[in-house]
PDB file of C-alpha atoms in Angstrom:
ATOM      1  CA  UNK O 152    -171.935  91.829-135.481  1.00 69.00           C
ATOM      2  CA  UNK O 153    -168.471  90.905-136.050  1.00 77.00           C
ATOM      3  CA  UNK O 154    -168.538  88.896-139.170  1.00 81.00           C
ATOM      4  CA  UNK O 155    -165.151  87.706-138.892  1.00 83.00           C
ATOM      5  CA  UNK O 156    -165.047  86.796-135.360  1.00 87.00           C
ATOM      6  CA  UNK O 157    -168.235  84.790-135.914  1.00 87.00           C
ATOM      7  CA  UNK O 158    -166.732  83.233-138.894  1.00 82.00           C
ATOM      8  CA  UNK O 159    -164.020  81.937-137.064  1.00 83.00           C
ATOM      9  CA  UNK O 160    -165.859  80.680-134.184  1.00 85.00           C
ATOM     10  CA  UNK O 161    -168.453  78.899-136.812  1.00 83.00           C
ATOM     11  CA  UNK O 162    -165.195  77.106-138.524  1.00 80.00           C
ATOM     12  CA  UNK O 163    -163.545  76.154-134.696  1.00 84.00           C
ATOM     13  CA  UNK O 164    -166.989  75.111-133.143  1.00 85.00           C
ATOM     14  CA  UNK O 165    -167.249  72.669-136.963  1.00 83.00           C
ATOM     15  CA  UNK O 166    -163.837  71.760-136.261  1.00 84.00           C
ATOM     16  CA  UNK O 167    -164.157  70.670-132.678  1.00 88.00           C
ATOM     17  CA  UNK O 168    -167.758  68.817-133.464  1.00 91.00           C
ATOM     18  CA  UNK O 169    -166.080  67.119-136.085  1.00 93.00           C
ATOM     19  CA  UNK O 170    -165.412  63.678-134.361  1.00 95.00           C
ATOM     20  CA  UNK O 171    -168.886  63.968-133.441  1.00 95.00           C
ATOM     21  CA  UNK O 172    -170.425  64.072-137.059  1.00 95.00           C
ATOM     22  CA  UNK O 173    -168.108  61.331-138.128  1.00 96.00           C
ATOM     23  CA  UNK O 174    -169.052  59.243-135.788  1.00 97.00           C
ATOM     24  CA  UNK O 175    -173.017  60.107-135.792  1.00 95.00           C
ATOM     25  CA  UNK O 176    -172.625  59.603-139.863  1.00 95.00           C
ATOM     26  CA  UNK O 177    -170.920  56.351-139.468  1.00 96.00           C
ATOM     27  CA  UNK O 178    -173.968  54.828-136.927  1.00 95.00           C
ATOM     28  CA  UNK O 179    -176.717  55.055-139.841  1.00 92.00           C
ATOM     29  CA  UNK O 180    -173.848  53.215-142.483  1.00 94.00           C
ATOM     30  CA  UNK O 181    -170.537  51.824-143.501  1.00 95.00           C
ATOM     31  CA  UNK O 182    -168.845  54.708-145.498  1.00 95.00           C
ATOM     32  CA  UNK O 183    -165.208  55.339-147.518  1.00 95.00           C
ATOM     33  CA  UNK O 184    -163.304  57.937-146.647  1.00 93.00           C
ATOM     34  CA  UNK O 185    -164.128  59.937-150.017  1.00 93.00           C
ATOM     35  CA  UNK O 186    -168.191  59.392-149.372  1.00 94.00           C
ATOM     36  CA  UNK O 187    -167.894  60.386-145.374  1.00 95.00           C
ATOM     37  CA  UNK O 188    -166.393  63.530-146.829  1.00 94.00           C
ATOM     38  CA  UNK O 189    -169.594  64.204-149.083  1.00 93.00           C
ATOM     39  CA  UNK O 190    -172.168  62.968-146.451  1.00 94.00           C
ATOM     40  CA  UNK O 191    -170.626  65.569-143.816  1.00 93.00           C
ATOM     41  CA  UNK O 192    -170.817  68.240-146.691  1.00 91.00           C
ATOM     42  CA  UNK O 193    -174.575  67.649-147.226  1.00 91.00           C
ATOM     43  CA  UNK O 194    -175.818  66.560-144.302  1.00 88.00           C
ATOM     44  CA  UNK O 195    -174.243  68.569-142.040  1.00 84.00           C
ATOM     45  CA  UNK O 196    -173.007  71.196-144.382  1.00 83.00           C
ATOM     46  CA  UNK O 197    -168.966  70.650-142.408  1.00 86.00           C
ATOM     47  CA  UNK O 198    -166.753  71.023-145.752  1.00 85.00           C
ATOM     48  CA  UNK O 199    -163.662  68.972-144.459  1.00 87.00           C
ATOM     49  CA  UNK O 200    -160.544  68.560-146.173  1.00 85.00           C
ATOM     50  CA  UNK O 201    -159.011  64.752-146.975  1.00 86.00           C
ATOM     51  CA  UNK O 202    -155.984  66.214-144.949  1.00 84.00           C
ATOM     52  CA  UNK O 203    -158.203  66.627-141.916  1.00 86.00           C
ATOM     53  CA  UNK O 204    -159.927  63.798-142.180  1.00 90.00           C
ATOM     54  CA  UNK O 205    -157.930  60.901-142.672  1.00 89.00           C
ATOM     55  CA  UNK O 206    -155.231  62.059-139.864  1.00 87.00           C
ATOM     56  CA  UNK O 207    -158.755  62.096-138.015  1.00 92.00           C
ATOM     57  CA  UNK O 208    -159.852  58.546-139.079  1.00 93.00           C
ATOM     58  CA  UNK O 209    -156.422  56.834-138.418  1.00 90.00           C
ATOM     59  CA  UNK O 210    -156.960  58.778-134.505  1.00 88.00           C
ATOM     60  CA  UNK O 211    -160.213  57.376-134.023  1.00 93.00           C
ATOM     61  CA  UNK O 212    -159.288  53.927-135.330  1.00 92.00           C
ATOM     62  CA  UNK O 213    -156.303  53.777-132.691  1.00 86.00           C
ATOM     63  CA  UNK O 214    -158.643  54.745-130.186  1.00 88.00           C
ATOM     64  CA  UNK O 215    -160.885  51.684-130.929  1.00 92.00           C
ATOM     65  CA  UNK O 216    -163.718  53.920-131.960  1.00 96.00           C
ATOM     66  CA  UNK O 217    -163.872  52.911-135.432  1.00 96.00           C
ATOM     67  CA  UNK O 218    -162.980  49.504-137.392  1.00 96.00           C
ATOM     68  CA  UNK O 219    -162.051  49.146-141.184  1.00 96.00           C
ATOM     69  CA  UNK O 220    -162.250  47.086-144.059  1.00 96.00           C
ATOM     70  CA  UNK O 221    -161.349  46.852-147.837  1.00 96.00           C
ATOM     71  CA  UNK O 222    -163.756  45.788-150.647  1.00 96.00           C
ATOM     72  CA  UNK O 223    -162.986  44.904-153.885  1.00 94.00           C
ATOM     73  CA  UNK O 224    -164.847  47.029-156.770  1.00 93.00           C
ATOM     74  CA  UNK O 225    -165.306  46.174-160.159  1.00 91.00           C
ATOM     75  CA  UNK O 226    -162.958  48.753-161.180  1.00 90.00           C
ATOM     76  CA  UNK O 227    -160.025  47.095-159.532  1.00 92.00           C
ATOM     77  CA  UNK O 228    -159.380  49.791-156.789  1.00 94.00           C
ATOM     78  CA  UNK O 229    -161.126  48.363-153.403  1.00 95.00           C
ATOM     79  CA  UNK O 230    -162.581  51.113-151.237  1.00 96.00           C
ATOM     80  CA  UNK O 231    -161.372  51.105-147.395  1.00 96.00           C
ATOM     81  CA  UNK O 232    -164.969  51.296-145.585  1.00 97.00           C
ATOM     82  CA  UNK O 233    -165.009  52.518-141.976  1.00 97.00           C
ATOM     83  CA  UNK O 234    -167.472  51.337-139.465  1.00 96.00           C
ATOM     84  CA  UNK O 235    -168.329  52.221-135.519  1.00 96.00           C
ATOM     85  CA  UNK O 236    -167.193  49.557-133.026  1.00 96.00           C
ATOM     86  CA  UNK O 237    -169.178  49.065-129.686  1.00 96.00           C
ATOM     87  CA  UNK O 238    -166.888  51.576-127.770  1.00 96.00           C
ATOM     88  CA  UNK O 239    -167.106  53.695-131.089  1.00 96.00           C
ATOM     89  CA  UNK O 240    -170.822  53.758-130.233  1.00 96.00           C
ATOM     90  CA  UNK O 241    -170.778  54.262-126.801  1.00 96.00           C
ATOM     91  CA  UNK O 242    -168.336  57.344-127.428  1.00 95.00           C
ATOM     92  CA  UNK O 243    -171.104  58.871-129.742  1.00 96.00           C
ATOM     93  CA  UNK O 244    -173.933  58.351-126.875  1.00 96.00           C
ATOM     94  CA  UNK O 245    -171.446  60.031-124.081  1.00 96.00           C
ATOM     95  CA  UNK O 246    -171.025  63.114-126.540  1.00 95.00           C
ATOM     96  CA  UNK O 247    -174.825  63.212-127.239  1.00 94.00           C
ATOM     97  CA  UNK O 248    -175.266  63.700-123.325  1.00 94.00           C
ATOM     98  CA  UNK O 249    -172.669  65.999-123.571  1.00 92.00           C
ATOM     99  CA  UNK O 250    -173.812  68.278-126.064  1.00 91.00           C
ATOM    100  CA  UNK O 251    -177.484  67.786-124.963  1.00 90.00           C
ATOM    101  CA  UNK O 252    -176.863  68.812-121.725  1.00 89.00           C
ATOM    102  CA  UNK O 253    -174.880  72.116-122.743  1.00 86.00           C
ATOM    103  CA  UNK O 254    -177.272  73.398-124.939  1.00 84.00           C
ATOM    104  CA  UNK O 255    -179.975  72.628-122.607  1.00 83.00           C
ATOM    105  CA  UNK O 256    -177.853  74.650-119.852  1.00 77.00           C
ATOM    106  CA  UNK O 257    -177.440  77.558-122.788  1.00 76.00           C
ATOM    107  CA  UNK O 258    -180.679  77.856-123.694  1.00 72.00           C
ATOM    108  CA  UNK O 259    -182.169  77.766-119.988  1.00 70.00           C
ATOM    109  CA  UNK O 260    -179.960  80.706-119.032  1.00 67.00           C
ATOM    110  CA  UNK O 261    -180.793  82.465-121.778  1.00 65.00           C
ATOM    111  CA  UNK O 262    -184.443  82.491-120.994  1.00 61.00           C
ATOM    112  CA  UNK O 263    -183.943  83.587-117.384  1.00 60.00           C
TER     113      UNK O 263
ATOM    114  CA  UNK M  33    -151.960  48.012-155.836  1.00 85.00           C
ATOM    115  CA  UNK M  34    -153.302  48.744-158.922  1.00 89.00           C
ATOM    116  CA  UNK M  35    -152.432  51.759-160.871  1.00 91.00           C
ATOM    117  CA  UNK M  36    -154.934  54.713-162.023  1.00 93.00           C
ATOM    118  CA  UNK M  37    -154.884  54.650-165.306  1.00 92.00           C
ATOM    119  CA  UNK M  38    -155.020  58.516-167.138  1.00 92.00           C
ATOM    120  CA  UNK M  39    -155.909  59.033-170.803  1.00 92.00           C
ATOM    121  CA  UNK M  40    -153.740  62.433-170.932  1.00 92.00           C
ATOM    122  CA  UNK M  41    -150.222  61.530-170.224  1.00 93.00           C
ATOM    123  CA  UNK M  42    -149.802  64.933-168.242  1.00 94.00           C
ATOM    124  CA  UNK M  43    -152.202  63.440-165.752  1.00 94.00           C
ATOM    125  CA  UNK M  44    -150.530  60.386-165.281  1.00 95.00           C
ATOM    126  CA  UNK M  45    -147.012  61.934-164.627  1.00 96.00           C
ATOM    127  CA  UNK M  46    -148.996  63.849-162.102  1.00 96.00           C
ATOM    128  CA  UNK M  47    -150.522  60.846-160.496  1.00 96.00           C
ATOM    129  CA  UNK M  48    -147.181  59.128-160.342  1.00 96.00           C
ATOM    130  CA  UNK M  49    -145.444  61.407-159.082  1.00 95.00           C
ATOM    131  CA  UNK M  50    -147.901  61.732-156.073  1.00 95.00           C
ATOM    132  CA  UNK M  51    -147.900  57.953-155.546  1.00 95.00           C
ATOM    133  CA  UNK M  52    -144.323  58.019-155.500  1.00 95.00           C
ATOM    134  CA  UNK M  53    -143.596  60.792-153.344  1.00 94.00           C
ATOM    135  CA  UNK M  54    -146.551  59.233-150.964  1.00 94.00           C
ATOM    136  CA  UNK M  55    -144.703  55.588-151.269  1.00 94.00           C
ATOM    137  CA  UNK M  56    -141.001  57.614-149.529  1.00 93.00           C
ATOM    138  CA  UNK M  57    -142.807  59.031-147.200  1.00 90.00           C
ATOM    139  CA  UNK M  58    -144.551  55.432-146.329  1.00 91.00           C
ATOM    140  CA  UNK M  59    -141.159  53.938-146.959  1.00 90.00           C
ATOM    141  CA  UNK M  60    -141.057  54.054-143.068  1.00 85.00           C
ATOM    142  CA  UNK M  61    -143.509  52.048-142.483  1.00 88.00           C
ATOM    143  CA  UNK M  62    -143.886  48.166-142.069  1.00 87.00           C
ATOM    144  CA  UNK M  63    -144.873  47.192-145.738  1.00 90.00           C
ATOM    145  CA  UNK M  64    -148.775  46.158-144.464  1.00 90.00           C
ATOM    146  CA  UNK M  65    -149.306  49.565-143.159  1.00 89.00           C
ATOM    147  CA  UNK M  66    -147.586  51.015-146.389  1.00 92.00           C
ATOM    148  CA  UNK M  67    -149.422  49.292-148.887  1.00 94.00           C
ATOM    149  CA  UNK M  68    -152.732  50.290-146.430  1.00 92.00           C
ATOM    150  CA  UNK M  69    -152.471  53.492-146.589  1.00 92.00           C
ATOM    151  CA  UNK M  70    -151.245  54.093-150.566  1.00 94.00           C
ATOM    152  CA  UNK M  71    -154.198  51.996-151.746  1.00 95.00           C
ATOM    153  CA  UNK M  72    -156.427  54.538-149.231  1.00 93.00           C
ATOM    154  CA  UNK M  73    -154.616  57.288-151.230  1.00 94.00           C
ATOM    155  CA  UNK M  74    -155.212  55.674-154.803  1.00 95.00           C
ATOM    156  CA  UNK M  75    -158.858  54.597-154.122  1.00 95.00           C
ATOM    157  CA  UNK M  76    -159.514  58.488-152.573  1.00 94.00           C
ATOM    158  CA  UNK M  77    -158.174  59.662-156.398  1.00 95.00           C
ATOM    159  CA  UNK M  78    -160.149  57.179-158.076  1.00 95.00           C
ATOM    160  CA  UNK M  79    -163.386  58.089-155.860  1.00 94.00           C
ATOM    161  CA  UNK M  80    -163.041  61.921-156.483  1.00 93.00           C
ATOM    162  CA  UNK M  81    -161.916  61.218-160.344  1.00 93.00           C
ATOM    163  CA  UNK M  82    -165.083  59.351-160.903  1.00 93.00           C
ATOM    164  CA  UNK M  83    -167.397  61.623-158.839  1.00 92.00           C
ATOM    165  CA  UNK M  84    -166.466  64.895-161.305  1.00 90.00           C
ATOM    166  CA  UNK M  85    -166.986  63.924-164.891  1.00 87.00           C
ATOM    167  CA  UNK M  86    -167.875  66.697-166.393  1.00 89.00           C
ATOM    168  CA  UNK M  87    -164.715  68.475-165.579  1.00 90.00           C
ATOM    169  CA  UNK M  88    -161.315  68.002-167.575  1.00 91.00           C
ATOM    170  CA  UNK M  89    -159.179  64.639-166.322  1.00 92.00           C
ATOM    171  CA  UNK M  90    -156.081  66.817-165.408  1.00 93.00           C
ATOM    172  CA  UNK M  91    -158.494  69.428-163.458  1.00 94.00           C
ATOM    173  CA  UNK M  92    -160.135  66.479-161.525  1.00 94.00           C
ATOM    174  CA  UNK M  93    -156.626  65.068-160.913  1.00 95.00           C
ATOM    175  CA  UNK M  94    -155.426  68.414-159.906  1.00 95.00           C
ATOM    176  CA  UNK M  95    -158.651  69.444-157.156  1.00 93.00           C
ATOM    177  CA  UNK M  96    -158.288  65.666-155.814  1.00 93.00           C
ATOM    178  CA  UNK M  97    -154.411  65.923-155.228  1.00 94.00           C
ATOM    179  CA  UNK M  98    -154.829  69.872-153.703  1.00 92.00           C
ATOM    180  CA  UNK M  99    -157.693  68.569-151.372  1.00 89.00           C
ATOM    181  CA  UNK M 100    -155.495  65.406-150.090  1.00 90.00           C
ATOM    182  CA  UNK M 101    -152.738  68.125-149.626  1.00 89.00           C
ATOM    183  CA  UNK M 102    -148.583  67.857-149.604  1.00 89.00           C
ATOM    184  CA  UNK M 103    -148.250  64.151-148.782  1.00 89.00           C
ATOM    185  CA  UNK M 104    -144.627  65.256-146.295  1.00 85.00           C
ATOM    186  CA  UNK M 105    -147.722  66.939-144.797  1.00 83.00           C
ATOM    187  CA  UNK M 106    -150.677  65.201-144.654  1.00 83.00           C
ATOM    188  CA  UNK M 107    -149.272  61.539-143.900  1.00 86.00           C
ATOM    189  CA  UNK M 108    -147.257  62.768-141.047  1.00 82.00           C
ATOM    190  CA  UNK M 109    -149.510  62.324-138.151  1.00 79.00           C
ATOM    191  CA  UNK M 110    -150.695  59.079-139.832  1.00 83.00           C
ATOM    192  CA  UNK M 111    -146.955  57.352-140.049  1.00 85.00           C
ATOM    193  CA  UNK M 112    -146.490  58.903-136.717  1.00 81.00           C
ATOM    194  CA  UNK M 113    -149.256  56.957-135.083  1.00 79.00           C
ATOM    195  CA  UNK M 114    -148.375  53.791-137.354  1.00 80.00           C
ATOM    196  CA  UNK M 115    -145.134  53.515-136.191  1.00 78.00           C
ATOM    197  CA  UNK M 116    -146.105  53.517-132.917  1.00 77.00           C
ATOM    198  CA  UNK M 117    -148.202  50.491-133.226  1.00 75.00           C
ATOM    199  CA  UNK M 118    -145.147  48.993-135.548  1.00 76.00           C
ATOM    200  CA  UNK M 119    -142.760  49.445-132.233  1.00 76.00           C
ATOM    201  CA  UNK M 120    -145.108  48.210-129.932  1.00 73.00           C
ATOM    202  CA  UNK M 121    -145.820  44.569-131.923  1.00 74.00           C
ATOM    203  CA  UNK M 122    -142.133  44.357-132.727  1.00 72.00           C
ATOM    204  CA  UNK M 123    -140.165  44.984-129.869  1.00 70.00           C
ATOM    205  CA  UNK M 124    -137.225  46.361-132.580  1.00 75.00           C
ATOM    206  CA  UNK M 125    -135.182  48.822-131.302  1.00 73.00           C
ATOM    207  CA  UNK M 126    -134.935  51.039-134.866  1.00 74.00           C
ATOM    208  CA  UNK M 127    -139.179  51.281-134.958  1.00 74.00           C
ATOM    209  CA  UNK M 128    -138.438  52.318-131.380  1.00 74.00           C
ATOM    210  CA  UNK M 129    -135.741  55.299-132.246  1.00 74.00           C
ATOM    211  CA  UNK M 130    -138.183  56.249-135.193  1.00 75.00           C
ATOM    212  CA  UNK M 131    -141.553  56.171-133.458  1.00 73.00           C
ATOM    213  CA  UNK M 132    -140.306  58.646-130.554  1.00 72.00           C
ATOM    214  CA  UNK M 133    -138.259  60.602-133.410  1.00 71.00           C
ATOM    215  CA  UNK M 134    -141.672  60.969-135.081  1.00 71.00           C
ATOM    216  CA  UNK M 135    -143.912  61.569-132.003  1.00 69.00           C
ATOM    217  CA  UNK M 136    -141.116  63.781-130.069  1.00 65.00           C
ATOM    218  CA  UNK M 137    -143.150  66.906-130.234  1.00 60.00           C
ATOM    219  CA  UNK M 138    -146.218  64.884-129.528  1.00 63.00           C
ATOM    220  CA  UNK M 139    -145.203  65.924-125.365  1.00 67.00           C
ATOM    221  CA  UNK M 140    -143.560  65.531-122.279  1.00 71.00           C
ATOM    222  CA  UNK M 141    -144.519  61.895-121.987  1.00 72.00           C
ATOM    223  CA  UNK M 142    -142.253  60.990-125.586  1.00 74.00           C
ATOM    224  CA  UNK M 143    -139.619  63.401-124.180  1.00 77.00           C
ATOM    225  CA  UNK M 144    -139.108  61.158-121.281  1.00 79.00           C
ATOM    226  CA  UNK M 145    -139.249  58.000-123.233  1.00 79.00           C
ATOM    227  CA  UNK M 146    -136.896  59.585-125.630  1.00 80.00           C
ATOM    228  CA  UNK M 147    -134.369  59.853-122.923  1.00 82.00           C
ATOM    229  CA  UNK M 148    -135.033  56.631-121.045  1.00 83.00           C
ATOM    230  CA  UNK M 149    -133.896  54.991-125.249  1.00 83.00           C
ATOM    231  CA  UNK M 150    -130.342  57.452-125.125  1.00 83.00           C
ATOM    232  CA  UNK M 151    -129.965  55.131-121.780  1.00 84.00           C
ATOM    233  CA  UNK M 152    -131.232  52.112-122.937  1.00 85.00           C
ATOM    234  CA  UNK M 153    -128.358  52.723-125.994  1.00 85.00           C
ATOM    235  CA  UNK M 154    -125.501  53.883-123.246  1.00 87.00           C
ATOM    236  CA  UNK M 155    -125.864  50.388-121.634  1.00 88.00           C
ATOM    237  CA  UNK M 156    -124.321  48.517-124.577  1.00 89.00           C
ATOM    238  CA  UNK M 157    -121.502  51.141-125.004  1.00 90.00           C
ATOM    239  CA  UNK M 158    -120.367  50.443-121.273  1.00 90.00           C
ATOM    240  CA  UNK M 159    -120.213  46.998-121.952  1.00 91.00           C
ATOM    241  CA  UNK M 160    -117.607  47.642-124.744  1.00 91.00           C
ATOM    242  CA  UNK M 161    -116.077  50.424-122.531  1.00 90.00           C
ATOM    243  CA  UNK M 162    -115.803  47.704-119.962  1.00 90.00           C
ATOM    244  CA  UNK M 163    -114.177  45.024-121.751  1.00 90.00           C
ATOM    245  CA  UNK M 164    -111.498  47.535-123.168  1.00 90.00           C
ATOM    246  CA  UNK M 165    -111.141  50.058-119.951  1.00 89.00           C
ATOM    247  CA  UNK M 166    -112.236  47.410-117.223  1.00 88.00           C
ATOM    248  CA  UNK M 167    -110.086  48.921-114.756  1.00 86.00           C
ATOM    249  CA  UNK M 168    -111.882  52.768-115.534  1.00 87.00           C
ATOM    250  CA  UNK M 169    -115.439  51.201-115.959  1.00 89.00           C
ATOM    251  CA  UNK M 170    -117.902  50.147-113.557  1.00 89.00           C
ATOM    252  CA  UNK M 171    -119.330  50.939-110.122  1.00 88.00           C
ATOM    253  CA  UNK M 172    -116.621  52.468-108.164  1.00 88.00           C
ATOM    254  CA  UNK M 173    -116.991  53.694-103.811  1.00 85.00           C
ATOM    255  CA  UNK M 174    -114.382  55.067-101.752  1.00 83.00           C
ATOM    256  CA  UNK M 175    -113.318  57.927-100.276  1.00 78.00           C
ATOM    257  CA  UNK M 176    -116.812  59.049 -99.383  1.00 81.00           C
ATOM    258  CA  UNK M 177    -118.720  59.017-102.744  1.00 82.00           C
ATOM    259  CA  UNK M 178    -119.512  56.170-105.305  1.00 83.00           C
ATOM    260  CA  UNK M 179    -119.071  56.770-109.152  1.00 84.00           C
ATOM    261  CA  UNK M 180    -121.117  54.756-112.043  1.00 86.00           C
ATOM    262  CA  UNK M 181    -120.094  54.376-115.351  1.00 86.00           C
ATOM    263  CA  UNK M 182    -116.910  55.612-117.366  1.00 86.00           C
ATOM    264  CA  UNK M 183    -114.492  57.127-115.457  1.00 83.00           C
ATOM    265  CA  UNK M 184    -111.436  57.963-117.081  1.00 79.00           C
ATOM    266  CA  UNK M 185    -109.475  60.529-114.438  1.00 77.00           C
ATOM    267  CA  UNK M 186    -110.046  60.764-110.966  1.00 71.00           C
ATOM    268  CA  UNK M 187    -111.135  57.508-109.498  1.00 72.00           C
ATOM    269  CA  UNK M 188    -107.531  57.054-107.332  1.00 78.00           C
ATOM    270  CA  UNK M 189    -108.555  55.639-104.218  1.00 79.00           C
ATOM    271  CA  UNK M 190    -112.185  53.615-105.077  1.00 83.00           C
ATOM    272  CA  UNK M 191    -112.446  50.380-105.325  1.00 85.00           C
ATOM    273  CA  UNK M 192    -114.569  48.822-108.573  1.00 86.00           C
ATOM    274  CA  UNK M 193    -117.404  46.683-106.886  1.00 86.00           C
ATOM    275  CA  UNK M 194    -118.721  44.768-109.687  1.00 86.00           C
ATOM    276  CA  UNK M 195    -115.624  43.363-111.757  1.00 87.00           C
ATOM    277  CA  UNK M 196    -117.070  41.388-114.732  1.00 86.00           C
ATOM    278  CA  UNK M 197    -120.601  41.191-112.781  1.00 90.00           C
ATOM    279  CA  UNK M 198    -120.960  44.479-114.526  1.00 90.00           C
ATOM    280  CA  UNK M 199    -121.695  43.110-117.588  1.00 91.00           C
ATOM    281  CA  UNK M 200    -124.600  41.166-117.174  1.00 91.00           C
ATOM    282  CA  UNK M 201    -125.736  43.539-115.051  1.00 91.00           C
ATOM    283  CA  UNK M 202    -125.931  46.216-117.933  1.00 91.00           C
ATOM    284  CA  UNK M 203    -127.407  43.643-120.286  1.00 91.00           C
ATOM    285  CA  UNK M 204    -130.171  43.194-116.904  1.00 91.00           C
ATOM    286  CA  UNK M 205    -130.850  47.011-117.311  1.00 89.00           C
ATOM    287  CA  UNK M 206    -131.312  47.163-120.764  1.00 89.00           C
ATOM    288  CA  UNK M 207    -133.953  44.280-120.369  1.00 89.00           C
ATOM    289  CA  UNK M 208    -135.678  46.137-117.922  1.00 89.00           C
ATOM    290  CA  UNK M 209    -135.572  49.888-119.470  1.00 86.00           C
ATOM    291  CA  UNK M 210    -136.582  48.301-122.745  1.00 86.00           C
ATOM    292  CA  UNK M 211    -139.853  46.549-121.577  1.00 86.00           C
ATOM    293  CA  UNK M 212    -141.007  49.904-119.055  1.00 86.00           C
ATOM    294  CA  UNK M 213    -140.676  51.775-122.511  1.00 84.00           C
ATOM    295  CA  UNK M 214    -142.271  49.041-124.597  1.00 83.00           C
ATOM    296  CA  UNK M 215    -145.369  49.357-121.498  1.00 83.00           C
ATOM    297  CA  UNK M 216    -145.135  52.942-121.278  1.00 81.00           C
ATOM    298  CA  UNK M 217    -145.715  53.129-124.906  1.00 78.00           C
ATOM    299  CA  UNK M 218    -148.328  50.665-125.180  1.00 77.00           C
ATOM    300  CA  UNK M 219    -150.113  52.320-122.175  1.00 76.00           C
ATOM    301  CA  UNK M 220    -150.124  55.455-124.579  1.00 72.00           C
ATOM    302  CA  UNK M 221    -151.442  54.298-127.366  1.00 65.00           C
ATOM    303  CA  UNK M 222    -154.296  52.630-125.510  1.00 60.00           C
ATOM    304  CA  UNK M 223    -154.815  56.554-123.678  1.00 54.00           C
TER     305      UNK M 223
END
């Protein structure tokens, strides 16, 4: 096996599922940008930069996927939470489908 | 906004320094979306400060600043899209030169609107060029072919067709390029 090719295609496949994971993290709760980073990391195991990711959240904001809001903290420095929007949702259950049905169409070939 | 406040006085140069290199970048910006996005940048610090105790303040300064990256780098797609959505709810023609600046390699659709704004700003200057050349500016026909525009040399024989009409009519143009791009950009921020 070629270790590097595989690495690469592990890193572009995490890369391009990446929407996907935000959004599936952001339908079980509210998160800040800093905690979404840490719940992809240990859930998921996707170790994403802040440099990716909040290009990425402004994107999915202006698509009307996601919604935002700021709350105060005791230590004076609000946190920006982000939180799925109906079409945010909707998105996440069309890419569900999606994925579902290609693995299903992977796997099936495989076994014939 | 308020301020992080760093016991080693290394750290906090560090931390200003970043703020205020983020806050020129974000200088662009309307001063909502600016102070949006620094207190996203200061609350990320603060987050990823807080989360690494047992690590030296300058080190957890340093790994939080190296993982939001270069912020000429990181905030550009960010202001980019911003400024976008600043054009769009303004209708001003600078956060329209600056948004398609900023979004120019962002495809042929920007690239058209790009060019459709170096018209919408040669509309104006042929109202100027009309008032002091009115005799070489305007919409000339004759001798088999029509001319539009400036037309210092070679215009012996046509006949101008709009006199002063010109004038609004630019003005009419301008009103009408500037909404299409106002749509068309509108249209793609909604794509």
């Amino acid at each position: 096996m070629n270790q590097e090719f595989q690495k690469n295609w592990d890193t572009q496949l995490k890369k391009g599922l990446l929407p996907f994971f935000v959004l599936k993290t952001l339908e079980q709760r509210e998160c800040y940008g800093y905690e979404l980073i840490q719940a992809l990391k240990d859930a998921h195991g996707l170790e994403t930069t802040e440099s990716t990711m909040y290009p990425l959240l402004v994107r999915m904001m202006k698509e009307g996927l996601l919604v935002h809001k700021w709350v105060e903290q005791q230590s004076g420095i609000p946190r920006k939470y982000y939180r799925l929007t109906d079409e945010g949702k909707s998105s996440l259950l069309a890419m569900r489908t999606t994925l579902s049905q290609l693995l299903s169409d992977t796997i099936t070939n495989e076994t014939h | 906004m308020k301020r992080i406040e760093f016991s080693s006085p290394e750290a906090q140069r560090i931390y200003d320094n970043y703020i205020r290199r983020s806050a020129r970048i974000l200088a662009i910006l309307s001063d909502e979306d600016k102070e949006d996005c620094l207190m996203e940048i200061n609350s990320h610090i603060y987050e990823f400060v807080e989360a690494h105790p047992h690590e030296s303040e300058i080190t957890r300064l340093l790994n939080a600043l190296e993982r939001l990256g270069e912020p000429e780098q990181t905030l550009r797609e960010v202001i980019a899209t911003k400024k976008i959505d600043q054009a769009v709810k303004t209708f001003n023609l600078k956060h329209l030169i600056q948004a398609l600046a900023l979004n120019f390699r962002n495809g042929i659709a920007y690239v058209v609107l790009s060019v459709m704004t170096l018209l919408l700003i040669a509309f104006p200057s042929l109202i100027v060029l009309k008032i002091v050349y009115p005799d070489d500016t305007g919409y000339f026909r004759g001798n088999g072919e029509s001319n539009f525009g400036y037309i210092a040399v070679g215009h012996e024989g046509q006949t101008e067709m709009l006199g002063f009409w010109f004038i609004p009519m630019m003005l009419g143009f301008c009103a009408v390029f500037y909404a299409i791009i106002i749509l068309c950009l509108a249209l793609l921020r909604r794509k």
